[in-house]
mmCIF file of C-alpha atoms in Angstrom:
data_model
loop_
_atom_site.group_PDB
_atom_site.id
_atom_site.type_symbol
_atom_site.label_atom_id
_atom_site.label_comp_id
_atom_site.label_asym_id
_atom_site.label_seq_id
_atom_site.Cartn_x
_atom_site.Cartn_y
_atom_site.Cartn_z
ATOM 1 C CA MET A 5 125.641 74.317 82.321
ATOM 2 C CA GLN A 6 123.175 76.525 80.437
ATOM 3 C CA LYS A 7 123.881 74.578 77.266
ATOM 4 C CA PHE A 8 123.153 71.355 79.151
ATOM 5 C CA PHE A 9 119.709 72.635 80.246
ATOM 6 C CA LYS A 10 118.881 73.768 76.718
ATOM 7 C CA GLN A 11 119.715 70.303 75.422
ATOM 8 C CA LEU A 12 117.747 68.660 78.229
ATOM 9 C CA ARG A 13 114.733 70.867 77.523
ATOM 10 C CA ARG A 14 114.881 69.958 73.836
ATOM 11 C CA LYS A 15 115.042 66.244 74.659
ATOM 12 C CA LEU A 16 112.282 66.321 77.269
ATOM 13 C CA PHE A 17 109.872 68.804 75.744
ATOM 14 C CA GLY A 18 111.027 69.248 72.172
ATOM 15 C CA LEU A 19 111.198 73.026 72.674
ATOM 16 C CA ASP A 20 113.632 75.400 71.077
ATOM 17 C CA GLU A 21 114.577 78.718 72.702
ATOM 18 C CA GLN A 22 111.856 80.682 70.900
ATOM 19 C CA GLU A 23 109.129 78.233 71.956
ATOM 20 C CA ALA A 24 110.364 78.266 75.542
ATOM 21 C CA ALA A 25 110.304 82.088 75.532
ATOM 22 C CA MET A 26 106.741 82.007 74.201
ATOM 23 C CA LEU A 27 105.685 79.652 77.006
ATOM 24 C CA ARG A 28 107.309 81.956 79.577
ATOM 25 C CA ALA A 29 105.407 84.922 78.087
ATOM 26 C CA ILE A 30 102.138 82.976 78.289
ATOM 27 C CA ALA A 31 102.846 82.080 81.919
ATOM 28 C CA ASP A 32 103.589 85.748 82.690
ATOM 29 C CA THR A 33 100.342 86.783 80.987
ATOM 30 C CA ASN A 34 98.401 84.217 83.025
ATOM 31 C CA ASP A 35 99.938 85.620 86.215
ATOM 32 C CA LEU A 36 98.941 89.135 85.145
ATOM 33 C CA ILE A 37 95.367 88.026 84.414
ATOM 34 C CA ALA A 38 95.144 86.298 87.804
ATOM 35 C CA GLY A 39 96.336 89.493 89.513
ATOM 36 C CA LEU A 40 93.789 91.589 87.629
ATOM 37 C CA GLN A 41 91.010 89.147 88.543
ATOM 38 C CA LYS A 42 91.965 89.369 92.210
ATOM 39 C CA SER A 43 91.909 93.187 92.041
ATOM 40 C CA PHE A 44 88.516 93.106 90.316
ATOM 41 C CA ASP A 45 87.150 90.742 92.987
ATOM 42 C CA HIS A 46 88.269 93.142 95.749
ATOM 43 C CA LEU A 47 86.740 96.119 93.918
ATOM 44 C CA HIS A 48 83.473 94.212 93.411
ATOM 45 C CA LEU A 49 83.333 93.312 97.111
ATOM 46 C CA ASP A 50 83.982 96.927 98.157
ATOM 47 C CA TYR A 51 81.271 98.150 95.773
ATOM 48 C CA SER A 52 78.770 95.607 97.135
ATOM 49 C CA ARG A 53 79.568 96.612 100.714
ATOM 50 C CA ALA A 54 79.069 100.286 99.819
ATOM 51 C CA LEU A 55 75.635 99.540 98.332
ATOM 52 C CA VAL A 56 74.600 97.577 101.438
ATOM 53 C CA GLU A 57 75.797 100.489 103.602
ATOM 54 C CA ILE A 58 73.745 102.985 101.552
ATOM 55 C CA VAL A 59 70.619 100.915 102.192
ATOM 56 C CA ALA A 60 71.481 100.500 105.887
ATOM 57 C CA GLN A 61 72.034 104.252 106.409
ATOM 58 C CA SER A 62 68.934 105.384 104.485
ATOM 59 C CA GLN A 63 65.997 106.889 106.367
ATOM 60 C CA PRO A 64 63.141 104.402 107.011
ATOM 61 C CA GLN A 65 60.701 106.257 104.725
ATOM 62 C CA THR A 66 63.163 106.176 101.798
ATOM 63 C CA THR A 67 62.319 104.221 98.666
ATOM 64 C CA LEU A 68 65.002 103.163 96.198
ATOM 65 C CA SER A 69 64.877 102.174 92.562
ATOM 66 C CA CYS A 70 66.145 98.646 92.186
ATOM 67 C CA GLU A 71 65.693 95.469 90.236
ATOM 68 C CA ILE A 72 64.349 92.390 92.010
ATOM 69 C CA ASN A 73 64.524 89.102 90.131
ATOM 70 C CA GLY A 74 64.680 90.987 86.843
ATOM 71 C CA VAL A 75 61.786 93.379 87.543
ATOM 72 C CA PRO A 76 62.515 97.134 87.886
ATOM 73 C CA LEU A 77 60.804 98.431 91.056
ATOM 74 C CA ARG A 78 60.792 101.275 93.571
ATOM 75 C CA VAL A 79 60.923 99.638 97.011
ATOM 76 C CA PRO A 80 61.070 100.823 100.668
ATOM 77 C CA VAL A 81 64.538 100.350 102.160
ATOM 78 C CA GLY A 82 63.115 98.192 104.961
ATOM 79 C CA ILE A 83 62.434 95.429 102.464
ATOM 80 C CA LEU A 84 65.877 95.809 100.892
ATOM 81 C CA ARG A 85 67.555 95.603 104.308
ATOM 82 C CA ALA A 86 66.005 92.170 104.802
ATOM 83 C CA TYR A 87 67.622 90.984 101.574
ATOM 84 C CA ALA A 88 71.132 92.446 101.879
ATOM 85 C CA HIS A 89 72.556 88.956 101.270
ATOM 86 C CA CYS A 90 70.733 88.826 97.900
ATOM 87 C CA LEU A 91 72.338 92.014 96.514
ATOM 88 C CA GLU A 92 74.286 91.610 93.295
ATOM 89 C CA THR A 93 75.984 94.210 91.150
ATOM 90 C CA SER A 94 74.719 95.033 87.698
ATOM 91 C CA GLN A 95 75.541 97.593 85.020
ATOM 92 C CA GLU A 96 71.874 98.457 84.477
ATOM 93 C CA PHE A 97 70.844 98.903 88.127
ATOM 94 C CA SER A 98 73.045 99.759 91.090
ATOM 95 C CA PHE A 99 70.716 97.803 93.342
ATOM 96 C CA THR A 100 70.025 94.397 91.826
ATOM 97 C CA TYR A 101 68.553 91.696 94.037
ATOM 98 C CA CYS A 102 68.196 88.017 93.205
ATOM 99 C CA ILE A 103 65.877 86.984 96.004
ATOM 100 C CA GLU A 104 65.546 83.294 96.724
ATOM 101 C CA SER A 105 66.894 82.475 93.265
ATOM 102 C CA HIS A 106 67.718 78.942 94.445
ATOM 103 C CA CYS A 107 64.029 78.502 95.323
ATOM 104 C CA VAL A 108 62.925 79.877 91.964
ATOM 105 C CA HIS A 109 65.307 77.463 90.237
ATOM 106 C CA TRP A 110 63.988 74.492 92.257
ATOM 107 C CA LEU A 111 60.373 75.472 91.573
ATOM 108 C CA GLY A 112 61.085 75.776 87.871
ATOM 109 C CA GLN A 113 62.421 72.226 87.852
ATOM 110 C CA HIS A 114 59.636 70.664 89.908
ATOM 111 C CA LEU A 115 56.398 72.524 89.167
ATOM 112 C CA ARG A 116 54.391 71.393 86.167
ATOM 113 C CA PRO A 117 51.531 73.105 84.337
ATOM 114 C CA GLU A 118 48.426 73.279 86.538
ATOM 115 C CA ASP A 119 50.431 72.675 89.767
ATOM 116 C CA VAL A 120 49.563 75.000 92.656
ATOM 117 C CA PHE A 121 52.214 76.701 94.799
ATOM 118 C CA PHE A 122 51.577 78.780 97.930
ATOM 119 C CA ASP A 123 54.227 81.251 99.088
ATOM 120 C CA VAL A 124 53.561 82.024 102.753
ATOM 121 C CA GLY A 125 56.111 84.843 102.943
ATOM 122 C CA ALA A 126 58.135 83.268 105.737
ATOM 123 C CA ALA A 127 61.317 85.097 104.699
ATOM 124 C CA THR A 128 60.001 88.409 105.995
ATOM 125 C CA GLY A 129 57.729 87.108 108.745
#
């Protein structure tokens, strides 16, 4: 029976035993990579939640060093609490915020030189 499957595999796929073993090894490696990616995703989520919790538990008068839209700043935690959904992880800064990046992207596509844009600050009231 095993001989039959080897012959069938050769006819259908043109693979010898060594090539089939190599494909199995590649499939196993892909499974390993997928497992590692899933573990990394869980670790990243836990890290993000921990950072949000640090901001939430900080005293109101506390200021934290962070990066907002690529600019290093020292900001009161009250502002950072309003943007918890914008927190991203970064190797350079523990607290990296990309605030309204979809708006910045849209503005970059639609505004032209000499256009005027007013930001009324509605996100924070």
